[in-house]
C-alpha cells in the first residue's frame, strides 16, 4: 500500500515532463508548415518504421492570412480563433492525421499559441484562414469569443504598449510581443477558453503541447490553464496520462526571466544548447569538441529532465528568436549532421529534430531579407504537398532533414542506447572525440581537418 501510494504520487509529479512516446522511441520531429494530409502519410510510411516518437506540428488553429508580405510563415502565430482550420488543413484532415499517426504509435504535439491573438494592426488587407469575423483594432474576436475586456492593455506600462525592455519582467509578461494583442491570462474566462481549446485537441488525441511564448506569460497563469487540462485520450494512452508540456522560454542568460521559473509547469526549451553546440562545431571563440566532455548541466543548461533540446528551430534557422549566427542549419549540411548526430548520441535532454523547407535565402547587410517566406506553395496560396523521390529524399523544396540518412540513423541509435550511461569518453585535446552509451553504442566524431 505504502509503495503503491509512493509510486502514484511520483507518477503524478512527473507527468507533464514525460513525452508520452512509446517505449524505445526517444525523439520527435518538427514537421514545420507541413499539411496534415502529408503528416499522416509520413507517420505511416516513414516515422513509425524509423522509430520516431512523435511530431511537433505547426499551430492548428485559425490564423490571420497576411497579404503583405504575402503569406509569411509567421502568420500561423497570429490567432483569430480556435477553430481547427489553417493552410495545413481543416478539422477533418486534422482528426484523420492524429488518428492515423496515433494508430502507428507516432504521437502529435501541437504548437499552442495562447499568449496572444493577432497583431494590433491585423485589419488592413488581411482576412482569416476560415472566414471567422474579427476586428483587431477593436480587439473583437467573436469566434472565441474575446472582446477588449480580455486583453492586457491596462496592465502594460511600456510607452508603446509593446515589450521594449527585456529586463523589465512585468513588461515582458503584460505588454505586447511585437504588437500581438496580449491576452489577460489572469482572467478565469480567458483561461477557460484556452483550456477548452487545448482539451478539444486532447480529446482528438494529441499527446502534448509546445507552449509558444511562455516567457511572455506569468508562470502561475500558465499553471492555472494546465490545471484545467484533461488526461490524454485512453483510446491510445494509459489512464491518467497527462499531456507532455514544453514551454518556449528563451533564456540565454542575462535576463531576469529564466527557464527555471517554469519548471513547475513542464519542460522548457533549452536555447543555450543549439547556440553553444553551433559555436563548438564551427570552432568559433576557441571552442573545440574536446570541451564537450561535460556537455549538459556542466555547461549551465537546465537539468536534463527539464530540457527539450534541438540544434535549430523554425525561428533561429532564419534569424528570428534567439541564438544568433552560430546556429547550425541544413544550409551548413556537413556541420549540421555532426551537430544533430552529437545531440542524438548524447544522453542530455529530450530531443527534437528539425524538418524544414528551402526558401530563397538572400542576405543584405548581414540580414536575410527573405526570412519571412512561407512554405512551398501553389499560385493560389495553398501549401505544396511533400513529394518523395526515388532515393527517399523529399521534393517540392521540402528539405526533410529527418530523412537524411545520417540523421535518421542517429534517431535509431538514440532509441537503441536509451537509458544507457554516458561512458568511456575519449578526445585528442582538439576536435576528435568519442564516447559510449553503456555497452550498447559507441560513436566517434572527427571535426579536425585531418
Ligand atoms: C510579425 C512581424 C512583426 C509584427 C507582428 C505583428 O514580424 O514585425 O509586429 O507580426 O503584426 C513569429 C515571428 C514574428 C512575427 C510573429 C507573429 O518570429 O516575427 O511577428 O510570429 O506573426 C521573442 C519571444 C519568443 C518568440 C521570438 C520570435 O520571446 O517567444 O521572439 N518566439 C515565438 C515563436 C515565433 C513567433 C512568436 C513567438 C509569436 O517561436 O515564431 O513569432 O507567436 C531576445 C529575447 C527573446 C526574444 C528575442 C527576439 O533574444 O530574449 O525572448 O524572443 O529577443 O525578440 C541575443 C540575446 C537573446 C535575444 C536575442 C535577440 O541572442 O541573448 O536573449 O539576442 O535580440
Short mmCIF file of C-alpha atoms and ligand atoms in Angstrom, two decimals:
data_model
loop_
_atom_site.label_atom_id
_atom_site.label_comp_id
_atom_site.label_asym_id
_atom_site.label_seq_id
_atom_site.Cartn_x
_atom_site.Cartn_y
_atom_site.Cartn_z
CA UNK A 1 0.00 0.00 0.00
CA UNK A 2 2.70 2.44 1.03
CA UNK A 3 4.72 1.59 -2.06
CA UNK A 4 1.67 1.99 -4.27
CA UNK A 5 0.98 5.37 -2.81
CA UNK A 6 4.56 6.48 -3.38
CA UNK A 7 4.56 5.32 -7.00
CA UNK A 8 1.27 7.02 -7.56
CA UNK A 9 2.47 10.38 -6.23
CA UNK A 10 5.76 10.17 -8.09
CA UNK A 11 3.83 9.33 -11.26
CA UNK A 12 1.67 12.38 -10.87
CA UNK A 13 4.55 14.74 -10.15
CA UNK A 14 6.46 13.66 -13.21
CA UNK A 15 3.55 13.54 -15.56
CA UNK A 16 3.88 16.69 -17.63
CA UNK A 17 7.64 16.12 -18.15
CA UNK A 18 7.02 12.74 -19.76
CA UNK A 19 6.79 12.94 -23.56
CA UNK A 20 4.36 10.01 -23.67
CA UNK A 21 6.27 8.48 -26.57
CA UNK A 22 6.12 4.71 -26.93
CA UNK A 23 8.87 2.76 -25.13
CA UNK A 24 12.06 2.78 -27.17
CA UNK A 25 11.07 5.90 -29.14
CA UNK A 26 13.13 8.82 -27.92
CA UNK A 27 12.85 11.76 -30.36
CA UNK A 28 10.24 13.89 -32.02
CA UNK A 29 10.48 15.79 -35.31
CA UNK A 30 9.09 19.24 -36.08
CA UNK A 31 7.38 18.98 -39.47
CA UNK A 32 7.29 22.76 -39.87
CA UNK A 33 4.37 24.01 -42.01
CA UNK A 34 3.52 20.53 -43.33
CA UNK A 35 -0.07 19.76 -44.35
CA UNK A 36 -1.96 17.39 -42.08
CA UNK A 37 -2.51 15.00 -45.01
CA UNK A 38 1.25 14.76 -45.60
CA UNK A 39 1.98 14.24 -41.89
CA UNK A 40 -0.49 11.35 -41.76
CA UNK A 41 1.30 9.71 -44.67
CA UNK A 42 4.72 10.42 -43.19
CA UNK A 43 3.75 8.83 -39.86
CA UNK A 44 2.73 5.64 -41.65
CA UNK A 45 5.36 5.36 -44.35
CA UNK A 46 8.45 6.73 -42.59
CA UNK A 47 8.26 7.92 -38.98
CA UNK A 48 6.83 4.76 -37.44
CA UNK A 49 9.15 2.35 -39.27
CA UNK A 50 12.16 4.60 -38.48
CA UNK A 51 11.45 4.77 -34.75
CA UNK A 52 10.41 8.41 -34.38
CA UNK A 53 8.33 9.00 -31.26
CA UNK A 54 6.24 11.92 -32.43
CA UNK A 55 5.68 15.03 -34.48
CA UNK A 56 5.51 18.69 -33.47
CA UNK A 57 3.01 20.33 -35.79
CA UNK A 58 2.52 23.99 -36.74
CA UNK A 59 -0.27 25.80 -34.86
CA UNK A 60 -3.56 24.09 -35.84
CA UNK A 61 -5.92 26.98 -35.01
CA UNK A 62 -7.34 29.57 -37.40
CA UNK A 63 -4.90 32.39 -38.08
CA UNK A 64 -4.68 35.74 -39.78
CA UNK A 65 -3.98 35.40 -43.51
CA UNK A 66 -1.39 38.07 -44.27
CA UNK A 67 -1.23 39.79 -47.65
CA UNK A 68 1.92 41.88 -47.18
CA UNK A 69 4.36 40.20 -47.19
CA UNK A 70 2.45 37.50 -49.00
CA UNK A 71 1.56 34.56 -46.75
CA UNK A 72 4.61 34.61 -44.44
CA UNK A 73 5.19 31.50 -42.29
CA UNK A 74 4.69 33.69 -39.22
CA UNK A 75 1.03 34.32 -39.97
CA UNK A 76 0.46 30.99 -38.19
CA UNK A 77 1.49 32.76 -34.95
CA UNK A 78 -1.40 35.25 -35.22
CA UNK A 79 -4.57 33.52 -33.96
CA UNK A 80 -8.02 34.70 -34.94
CA UNK A 81 -10.00 31.82 -33.41
CA UNK A 82 -9.54 28.31 -32.01
CA UNK A 83 -11.22 26.64 -34.96
CA UNK A 84 -9.02 23.91 -36.43
CA UNK A 85 -8.62 25.45 -39.83
CA UNK A 86 -5.33 26.56 -41.41
CA UNK A 87 -3.41 26.09 -44.61
CA UNK A 88 -2.18 22.80 -43.12
CA UNK A 89 -5.76 21.54 -43.32
CA UNK A 90 -9.24 21.55 -41.84
CA UNK A 91 -10.62 19.75 -38.80
CA UNK A 92 -11.48 16.57 -40.71
CA UNK A 93 -7.92 16.34 -42.00
CA UNK A 94 -6.56 17.14 -38.54
CA UNK A 95 -8.56 14.34 -36.93
CA UNK A 96 -7.52 11.94 -39.67
CA UNK A 97 -3.84 12.82 -39.10
CA UNK A 98 -3.98 12.38 -35.32
CA UNK A 99 -5.83 9.08 -35.61
CA UNK A 100 -3.51 7.64 -38.24
CA UNK A 101 -0.31 8.79 -36.51
CA UNK A 102 -1.53 7.53 -33.13
CA UNK A 103 -2.51 4.21 -34.66
CA UNK A 104 1.10 3.61 -35.72
CA UNK A 105 2.47 4.83 -32.37
CA UNK A 106 3.74 8.23 -33.53
CA UNK A 107 2.22 10.93 -31.33
CA UNK A 108 1.26 14.51 -32.09
CA UNK A 109 2.41 17.62 -30.18
CA UNK A 110 0.52 20.80 -31.02
CA UNK A 111 2.07 24.25 -31.03
CA UNK A 112 -0.26 26.19 -28.70
CA UNK A 113 -0.30 29.94 -29.40
CA UNK A 114 -2.22 31.17 -26.39
CA UNK A 115 -0.31 34.22 -25.16
CA UNK A 116 -1.93 36.47 -27.73
CA UNK A 117 -4.19 36.85 -30.73
CA UNK A 118 -3.15 38.55 -33.99
CA UNK A 119 -1.26 41.82 -34.34
CA UNK A 120 -2.98 45.05 -33.35
CA UNK A 121 -2.73 46.26 -36.93
CA UNK A 122 -4.23 42.98 -38.17
CA UNK A 123 -7.03 44.56 -40.15
CA UNK A 124 -5.69 46.18 -43.28
CA UNK A 125 -5.83 43.91 -46.31
CA UNK A 126 -5.89 40.76 -44.20
CA UNK A 127 -8.57 38.17 -43.58
CA UNK A 128 -8.85 35.00 -41.51
CA UNK A 129 -7.97 31.50 -42.70
CA UNK A 130 -11.56 30.20 -42.43
CA UNK A 131 -13.60 33.33 -42.69
CA UNK A 132 -14.21 33.97 -39.00
CA UNK A 133 -15.06 37.61 -38.46
CA UNK A 134 -12.66 39.64 -36.29
CA UNK A 135 -11.66 43.24 -35.73
CA UNK A 136 -8.12 43.61 -34.38
CA UNK A 137 -8.35 47.38 -33.79
CA UNK A 138 -11.37 46.80 -31.53
CA UNK A 139 -9.91 43.57 -30.07
CA UNK A 140 -13.06 41.79 -31.10
CA UNK A 141 -12.83 38.05 -31.83
CA UNK A 142 -16.43 36.80 -31.72
CA UNK A 143 -15.49 33.31 -32.91
CA UNK A 144 -13.87 32.59 -29.50
CA UNK A 145 -15.39 34.96 -28.23
CA UNK A 146 -12.89 37.51 -26.85
CA UNK A 147 -13.56 41.21 -26.53
CA UNK A 148 -11.44 44.19 -25.46
CA UNK A 149 -12.01 43.20 -21.79
CA UNK A 150 -9.95 40.07 -22.33
CA UNK A 151 -6.69 41.82 -23.19
CA UNK A 152 -3.90 43.27 -21.10
CA UNK A 153 -3.70 46.85 -22.36
CA UNK A 154 -4.49 48.44 -18.99
CA UNK A 155 -1.79 46.40 -17.22
CA UNK A 156 1.02 47.18 -19.65
CA UNK A 157 3.24 50.06 -18.56
CA UNK A 158 5.53 50.49 -21.55
CA UNK A 159 5.27 53.65 -23.64
CA UNK A 160 4.35 51.97 -26.91
CA UNK A 161 2.27 49.15 -25.44
CA UNK A 162 4.87 46.73 -26.85
CA UNK A 163 7.69 44.99 -25.00
CA UNK A 164 10.58 47.44 -25.11
CA UNK A 165 12.84 46.18 -22.33
CA UNK A 166 13.50 42.51 -21.60
CA UNK A 167 14.97 43.48 -18.21
CA UNK A 168 11.50 44.61 -17.06
CA UNK A 169 9.62 41.46 -16.03
CA UNK A 170 6.07 42.87 -15.81
CA UNK A 171 6.58 44.49 -19.18
CA UNK A 172 7.70 41.24 -20.82
CA UNK A 173 4.61 39.49 -19.48
CA UNK A 174 1.94 42.19 -19.64
CA UNK A 175 2.81 44.08 -22.81
CA UNK A 176 2.50 43.11 -26.45
CA UNK A 177 5.17 40.91 -28.01
CA UNK A 178 5.83 42.59 -31.37
CA UNK A 179 2.39 44.25 -31.23
CA UNK A 180 0.49 40.94 -30.83
CA UNK A 181 -2.71 41.51 -28.81
CA UNK A 182 -1.82 40.24 -25.34
CA UNK A 183 -4.45 38.10 -23.63
CA UNK A 184 -5.31 38.76 -19.95
CA UNK A 185 -4.47 35.32 -18.65
CA UNK A 186 -5.28 36.15 -15.05
CA UNK A 187 -8.97 36.19 -16.05
CA UNK A 188 -10.78 32.93 -15.38
CA UNK A 189 -12.79 33.42 -18.54
CA UNK A 190 -9.68 33.67 -20.75
CA UNK A 191 -8.08 30.70 -19.00
CA UNK A 192 -11.18 28.62 -19.57
CA UNK A 193 -11.36 29.45 -23.29
CA UNK A 194 -7.72 28.43 -23.72
CA UNK A 195 -8.20 25.24 -21.70
CA UNK A 196 -11.31 24.45 -23.73
CA UNK A 197 -9.25 24.70 -26.94
CA UNK A 198 -6.45 22.55 -25.57
CA UNK A 199 -8.89 19.99 -24.18
CA UNK A 200 -10.54 19.78 -27.59
CA UNK A 201 -7.16 18.78 -29.04
CA UNK A 202 -6.58 16.30 -26.19
CA UNK A 203 -9.93 14.64 -26.92
CA UNK A 204 -8.96 14.30 -30.57
CA UNK A 205 -5.81 12.52 -29.39
CA UNK A 206 -2.81 14.86 -29.19
CA UNK A 207 -0.11 13.83 -26.70
CA UNK A 208 1.13 17.23 -25.60
CA UNK A 209 1.87 20.85 -26.36
CA UNK A 210 4.65 23.27 -27.17
CA UNK A 211 3.60 26.41 -25.31
CA UNK A 212 4.51 29.31 -27.58
CA UNK A 213 5.88 32.49 -25.98
CA UNK A 214 5.66 31.05 -22.45
CA UNK A 215 8.18 33.69 -21.36
CA UNK A 216 5.50 36.28 -22.02
CA UNK A 217 3.03 34.67 -19.63
CA UNK A 218 3.24 34.56 -15.81
CA UNK A 219 4.18 31.00 -14.76
CA UNK A 220 1.18 30.94 -12.41
CA UNK A 221 -1.19 31.83 -15.25
CA UNK A 222 0.23 29.02 -17.37
CA UNK A 223 -0.21 26.66 -14.43
CA UNK A 224 -3.83 27.69 -13.94
CA UNK A 225 -4.56 26.78 -17.56
CA UNK A 226 -2.68 23.47 -17.37
CA UNK A 227 -4.55 22.56 -14.20
CA UNK A 228 -7.76 22.61 -16.27
CA UNK A 229 -6.45 20.10 -18.83
CA UNK A 230 -7.82 16.60 -19.13
CA UNK A 231 -5.86 13.38 -19.15
CA UNK A 232 -4.93 12.01 -22.56
CA UNK A 233 -7.39 10.06 -24.67
CA UNK A 234 -7.47 6.48 -23.37
CA UNK A 235 -8.03 5.15 -26.87
CA UNK A 236 -4.25 5.46 -27.26
CA UNK A 237 -2.81 6.40 -23.85
CA UNK A 238 -2.91 4.76 -20.46
CA UNK A 239 -5.46 6.03 -17.97
CA UNK A 240 -4.20 9.05 -16.06
CA UNK A 241 -1.57 10.05 -18.64
CA UNK A 242 -1.05 13.83 -18.68
CA UNK A 243 -0.22 15.94 -21.73
CA UNK A 244 3.52 16.49 -22.27
CA UNK A 245 4.30 20.19 -21.80
CA UNK A 246 7.32 22.04 -23.15
CA UNK A 247 7.38 25.78 -22.81
CA UNK A 248 9.17 28.13 -25.19
CA UNK A 249 11.27 30.23 -22.84
CA UNK A 250 14.29 31.82 -24.49
CA UNK A 251 16.90 32.04 -21.73
CA UNK A 252 20.42 32.63 -22.95
CA UNK A 253 21.33 34.23 -19.62
CA UNK A 254 21.36 37.97 -18.98
CA UNK A 255 17.61 38.44 -18.46
CA UNK A 256 15.60 38.25 -15.21
CA UNK A 257 13.15 35.71 -16.70
CA UNK A 258 14.69 32.25 -16.60
CA UNK A 259 13.68 28.80 -17.74
CA UNK A 260 13.72 27.50 -14.17
CA UNK A 261 10.77 29.75 -13.27
CA UNK A 262 8.65 27.47 -15.48
CA UNK A 263 9.78 24.04 -14.23
CA UNK A 264 6.60 23.68 -12.17
CA UNK A 265 4.58 23.54 -15.39
CA UNK A 266 6.67 21.22 -17.52
CA UNK A 267 9.86 21.19 -19.53
CA UNK A 268 11.42 24.23 -21.16
CA UNK A 269 13.18 24.74 -24.48
CA UNK A 270 16.94 24.99 -23.75
CA UNK A 271 18.13 27.61 -26.26
CA UNK A 272 21.70 27.60 -24.95
CA UNK A 273 22.05 24.10 -26.36
CA UNK A 274 21.95 24.95 -30.07
CA UNK A 275 23.74 28.26 -29.63
CA UNK A 276 26.70 26.64 -27.83
CA UNK A 277 26.82 23.48 -29.93
CA UNK A 278 26.91 25.61 -33.08
CA UNK A 279 29.79 27.63 -31.65
CA UNK A 280 31.73 24.45 -30.82
CA UNK A 281 31.14 22.69 -34.15
CA UNK A 282 32.02 25.89 -36.04
CA UNK A 283 35.14 26.21 -33.83
CA UNK A 284 34.33 29.81 -33.03
CA UNK A 285 35.69 31.60 -29.92
CA UNK A 286 38.41 28.97 -29.46
CA UNK A 287 35.83 26.25 -28.80
CA UNK A 288 36.59 22.61 -29.61
CA UNK A 289 34.78 19.32 -29.34
CA UNK A 290 37.12 18.13 -26.57
CA UNK A 291 35.32 20.63 -24.32
CA UNK A 292 32.06 18.71 -24.79
CA UNK A 293 33.21 16.15 -22.22
CA UNK A 294 30.93 17.70 -19.59
CA UNK A 295 28.17 18.70 -22.04
CA UNK A 296 24.79 19.21 -20.41
CA UNK A 297 24.28 20.66 -16.94
CA UNK A 298 28.06 21.19 -16.83
CA UNK A 299 27.59 23.88 -19.48
CA UNK A 300 24.99 25.71 -17.41
CA UNK A 301 21.96 24.11 -19.03
CA UNK A 302 18.73 23.31 -17.18
CA UNK A 303 18.52 19.79 -15.66
CA UNK A 304 18.31 17.12 -18.34
CA UNK A 305 14.82 16.00 -17.29
CA UNK A 306 13.53 19.55 -17.71
CA UNK A 307 15.06 20.19 -21.14
CA UNK A 308 13.66 20.00 -24.65
CA UNK A 309 16.69 20.29 -26.94
CA UNK A 310 17.28 20.98 -30.61
CA UNK A 311 20.09 22.18 -32.87
CA UNK A 312 17.92 24.78 -34.64
CA UNK A 313 14.24 25.71 -34.63
CA UNK A 314 11.86 27.39 -37.08
CA UNK A 315 12.81 30.83 -35.72
CA UNK A 316 16.56 30.76 -35.33
CA UNK A 317 17.22 28.88 -38.58
CA UNK A 318 16.19 32.14 -40.26
CA UNK A 319 17.40 34.79 -37.79
CA UNK A 320 14.21 35.13 -35.69
CA UNK A 321 14.07 34.38 -31.97
CA UNK A 322 17.47 33.88 -30.42
CA UNK A 323 20.73 32.07 -30.78
CA UNK A 324 22.44 34.23 -33.34
CA UNK A 325 24.82 33.43 -36.15
CA UNK A 326 26.28 30.31 -34.55
CA UNK A 327 23.07 28.29 -35.07
CA UNK A 328 23.68 25.42 -37.50
CA UNK A 329 21.01 24.57 -40.06
CA UNK A 330 20.53 22.44 -43.16
CA UNK A 331 22.23 25.24 -45.11
CA UNK A 332 25.51 24.05 -43.50
CA UNK A 333 24.78 20.40 -44.17
CA UNK A 334 28.09 18.76 -43.18
CA UNK A 335 28.45 20.54 -39.85
CA UNK A 336 24.72 20.26 -39.23
CA UNK A 337 24.81 16.47 -39.47
CA UNK A 338 27.66 16.38 -36.96
CA UNK A 339 25.74 18.60 -34.53
CA UNK A 340 22.50 16.62 -34.83
CA UNK A 341 24.48 13.39 -34.56
CA UNK A 342 26.11 14.61 -31.36
CA UNK A 343 22.76 15.68 -29.92
CA UNK A 344 21.17 12.31 -30.66
CA UNK A 345 24.12 10.32 -29.31
CA UNK A 346 24.39 12.30 -26.07
CA UNK A 347 22.00 11.42 -23.22
CA UNK A 348 21.14 15.02 -22.24
CA UNK A 349 17.56 16.26 -22.72
CA UNK A 350 14.56 15.22 -24.78
CA UNK A 351 15.49 15.68 -28.44
CA UNK A 352 13.60 17.36 -31.26
CA UNK A 353 14.80 17.07 -34.85
CA UNK A 354 14.02 19.97 -37.23
CA UNK A 355 12.49 19.38 -40.66
CA UNK A 356 12.43 22.44 -42.89
CA UNK A 357 11.60 23.79 -46.32
CA UNK A 358 14.03 25.65 -48.58
CA UNK A 359 13.44 29.36 -49.15
CA UNK A 360 15.30 31.91 -51.32
CA UNK A 361 17.68 32.99 -48.57
CA UNK A 362 19.23 36.34 -49.50
CA UNK A 363 21.44 38.43 -47.25
CA UNK A 364 21.58 42.22 -47.34
CA UNK A 365 23.79 43.89 -44.71
CA UNK A 366 24.01 40.63 -42.78
CA UNK A 367 20.25 40.02 -42.56
CA UNK A 368 18.17 37.60 -44.62
CA UNK A 369 15.59 39.77 -46.42
CA UNK A 370 13.57 36.66 -47.23
CA UNK A 371 13.31 35.43 -43.61
CA UNK A 372 9.51 35.74 -43.90
CA UNK A 373 8.94 33.43 -46.88
CA UNK A 374 6.27 30.81 -46.21
CA UNK A 375 6.22 27.13 -47.16
CA UNK A 376 6.46 25.92 -50.78
CA UNK A 377 3.12 26.92 -52.22
CA UNK A 378 0.99 26.91 -55.33
CA UNK A 379 -0.12 30.10 -57.06
CA UNK A 380 -3.42 30.05 -55.14
CA UNK A 381 -1.51 30.16 -51.84
CA UNK A 382 -2.15 26.53 -50.91
CA UNK A 383 0.82 24.62 -49.49
CA UNK A 384 2.53 22.19 -51.84
CA UNK A 385 2.43 18.55 -50.91
CA UNK A 386 5.57 16.75 -49.79
CA UNK A 387 6.62 14.53 -52.66
CA UNK A 388 9.03 11.63 -52.13
CA UNK A 389 11.85 10.99 -54.60
CA UNK A 390 13.05 7.55 -55.66
CA UNK A 391 16.08 7.90 -53.34
CA UNK A 392 13.73 8.58 -50.34
CA UNK A 393 14.58 12.32 -50.14
CA UNK A 394 11.81 14.91 -50.49
CA UNK A 395 10.84 17.06 -53.46
CA UNK A 396 8.99 20.36 -53.89
CA UNK A 397 11.64 22.20 -51.82
CA UNK A 398 10.90 20.26 -48.62
CA UNK A 399 14.30 19.60 -47.03
CA UNK A 400 13.26 16.66 -44.82
CA UNK A 401 16.39 16.66 -42.65
CA UNK A 402 14.76 13.85 -40.67
CA UNK A 403 15.12 11.66 -43.77
CA UNK A 404 18.82 12.40 -44.20
CA UNK A 405 20.48 9.01 -43.78
CA UNK A 406 22.84 10.11 -41.01
CA UNK A 407 20.11 11.85 -39.02
CA UNK A 408 17.59 9.02 -39.37
CA UNK A 409 20.25 6.50 -38.32
CA UNK A 410 21.14 8.54 -35.25
CA UNK A 411 17.46 8.64 -34.25
CA UNK A 412 17.66 4.85 -34.27
CA UNK A 413 20.97 4.94 -32.34
CA UNK A 414 19.34 7.03 -29.59
CA UNK A 415 16.48 4.53 -29.32
CA UNK A 416 18.91 1.63 -29.04
CA UNK A 417 21.07 3.23 -26.31
CA UNK A 418 18.10 4.64 -24.38
CA UNK A 419 18.78 4.50 -20.64
CA UNK A 420 22.44 3.59 -21.05
CA UNK A 421 25.06 5.73 -19.29
CA UNK A 422 27.42 8.17 -20.98
CA UNK A 423 30.74 6.30 -20.79
CA UNK A 424 34.35 5.89 -21.98
CA UNK A 425 34.90 9.45 -23.20
CA UNK A 426 38.00 9.93 -25.34
CA UNK A 427 39.35 13.05 -27.03
CA UNK A 428 42.56 14.17 -28.70
CA UNK A 429 42.50 17.54 -26.97
CA UNK A 430 41.13 19.04 -30.15
CA UNK A 431 38.14 18.12 -32.32
CA UNK A 432 38.32 14.36 -32.36
CA UNK A 433 36.09 12.83 -29.68
CA UNK A 434 34.40 9.54 -28.97
CA UNK A 435 32.12 8.13 -26.31
CA UNK A 436 30.00 5.15 -25.47
CA UNK A 437 26.49 4.59 -24.21
CA UNK A 438 26.93 1.69 -21.83
CA UNK A 439 27.61 -1.47 -23.76
CA UNK A 440 25.06 -0.70 -26.49
CA UNK A 441 26.61 2.03 -28.60
CA UNK A 442 29.83 3.87 -29.35
CA UNK A 443 30.32 6.92 -31.54
CA UNK A 444 33.35 8.74 -32.97
CA UNK A 445 33.45 12.32 -34.28
CA UNK A 446 36.27 13.88 -36.27
CA UNK A 447 35.87 17.63 -36.72
CA UNK A 448 39.61 18.24 -37.12
CA UNK A 449 40.68 18.84 -40.67
CA UNK A 450 42.88 15.78 -40.55
C1 LIG B 1 5.25 39.59 -37.10
C2 LIG B 1 6.15 40.69 -37.62
C3 LIG B 1 6.22 41.82 -36.61
C4 LIG B 1 4.80 42.33 -36.31
C5 LIG B 1 3.98 41.17 -35.80
C6 LIG B 1 2.53 41.56 -35.50
O1 LIG B 1 7.47 40.15 -37.84
O2 LIG B 1 7.00 42.87 -37.16
O3 LIG B 1 4.85 43.36 -35.33
O4 LIG B 1 3.97 40.13 -36.79
O5 LIG B 1 1.91 42.08 -36.65
C7 LIG B 1 6.74 34.87 -35.18
C8 LIG B 1 7.78 35.75 -35.86
C9 LIG B 1 7.49 37.22 -35.67
C10 LIG B 1 6.06 37.54 -36.09
C11 LIG B 1 5.15 36.71 -35.20
C12 LIG B 1 3.67 36.95 -35.48
O6 LIG B 1 9.06 35.44 -35.35
O7 LIG B 1 8.41 37.95 -36.49
O8 LIG B 1 5.81 38.95 -35.93
O9 LIG B 1 5.41 35.31 -35.47
O10 LIG B 1 3.37 36.73 -36.81
C13 LIG B 1 10.86 36.58 -28.67
C14 LIG B 1 9.91 35.73 -27.84
C15 LIG B 1 9.68 34.35 -28.41
C16 LIG B 1 9.37 34.40 -29.91
C17 LIG B 1 10.52 35.12 -30.58
C18 LIG B 1 10.31 35.23 -32.10
O11 LIG B 1 10.39 35.64 -26.51
O12 LIG B 1 8.56 33.80 -27.74
O13 LIG B 1 10.59 36.47 -30.06
N1 LIG B 1 9.15 33.05 -30.46
C19 LIG B 1 7.77 32.52 -30.65
C20 LIG B 1 7.63 31.74 -31.95
C21 LIG B 1 7.71 32.69 -33.12
C22 LIG B 1 6.55 33.68 -33.08
C23 LIG B 1 6.13 34.04 -31.72
C24 LIG B 1 6.71 33.53 -30.59
C25 LIG B 1 4.90 34.84 -31.60
O14 LIG B 1 8.57 30.72 -31.99
O15 LIG B 1 7.74 32.01 -34.36
O16 LIG B 1 6.93 34.90 -33.78
O17 LIG B 1 3.81 33.90 -31.55
C26 LIG B 1 15.56 38.32 -27.09
C27 LIG B 1 14.65 37.71 -26.08
C28 LIG B 1 13.75 36.65 -26.66
C29 LIG B 1 13.04 37.22 -27.88
C30 LIG B 1 14.11 37.67 -28.89
C31 LIG B 1 13.52 38.20 -30.19
O18 LIG B 1 16.55 37.37 -27.51
O19 LIG B 1 15.43 37.10 -25.07
O20 LIG B 1 12.78 36.29 -25.68
O21 LIG B 1 12.22 36.19 -28.46
O22 LIG B 1 14.87 38.70 -28.27
O23 LIG B 1 12.84 39.37 -29.95
C32 LIG B 1 20.67 37.71 -28.15
C33 LIG B 1 20.12 37.59 -26.73
C34 LIG B 1 18.73 36.97 -26.77
C35 LIG B 1 17.88 37.88 -27.57
C36 LIG B 1 18.47 37.87 -28.96
C37 LIG B 1 17.67 38.67 -29.95
O24 LIG B 1 20.86 36.43 -28.73
O25 LIG B 1 20.98 36.78 -26.00
O26 LIG B 1 18.20 36.81 -25.49
O27 LIG B 1 19.77 38.42 -28.94
O28 LIG B 1 17.66 40.02 -29.56
#
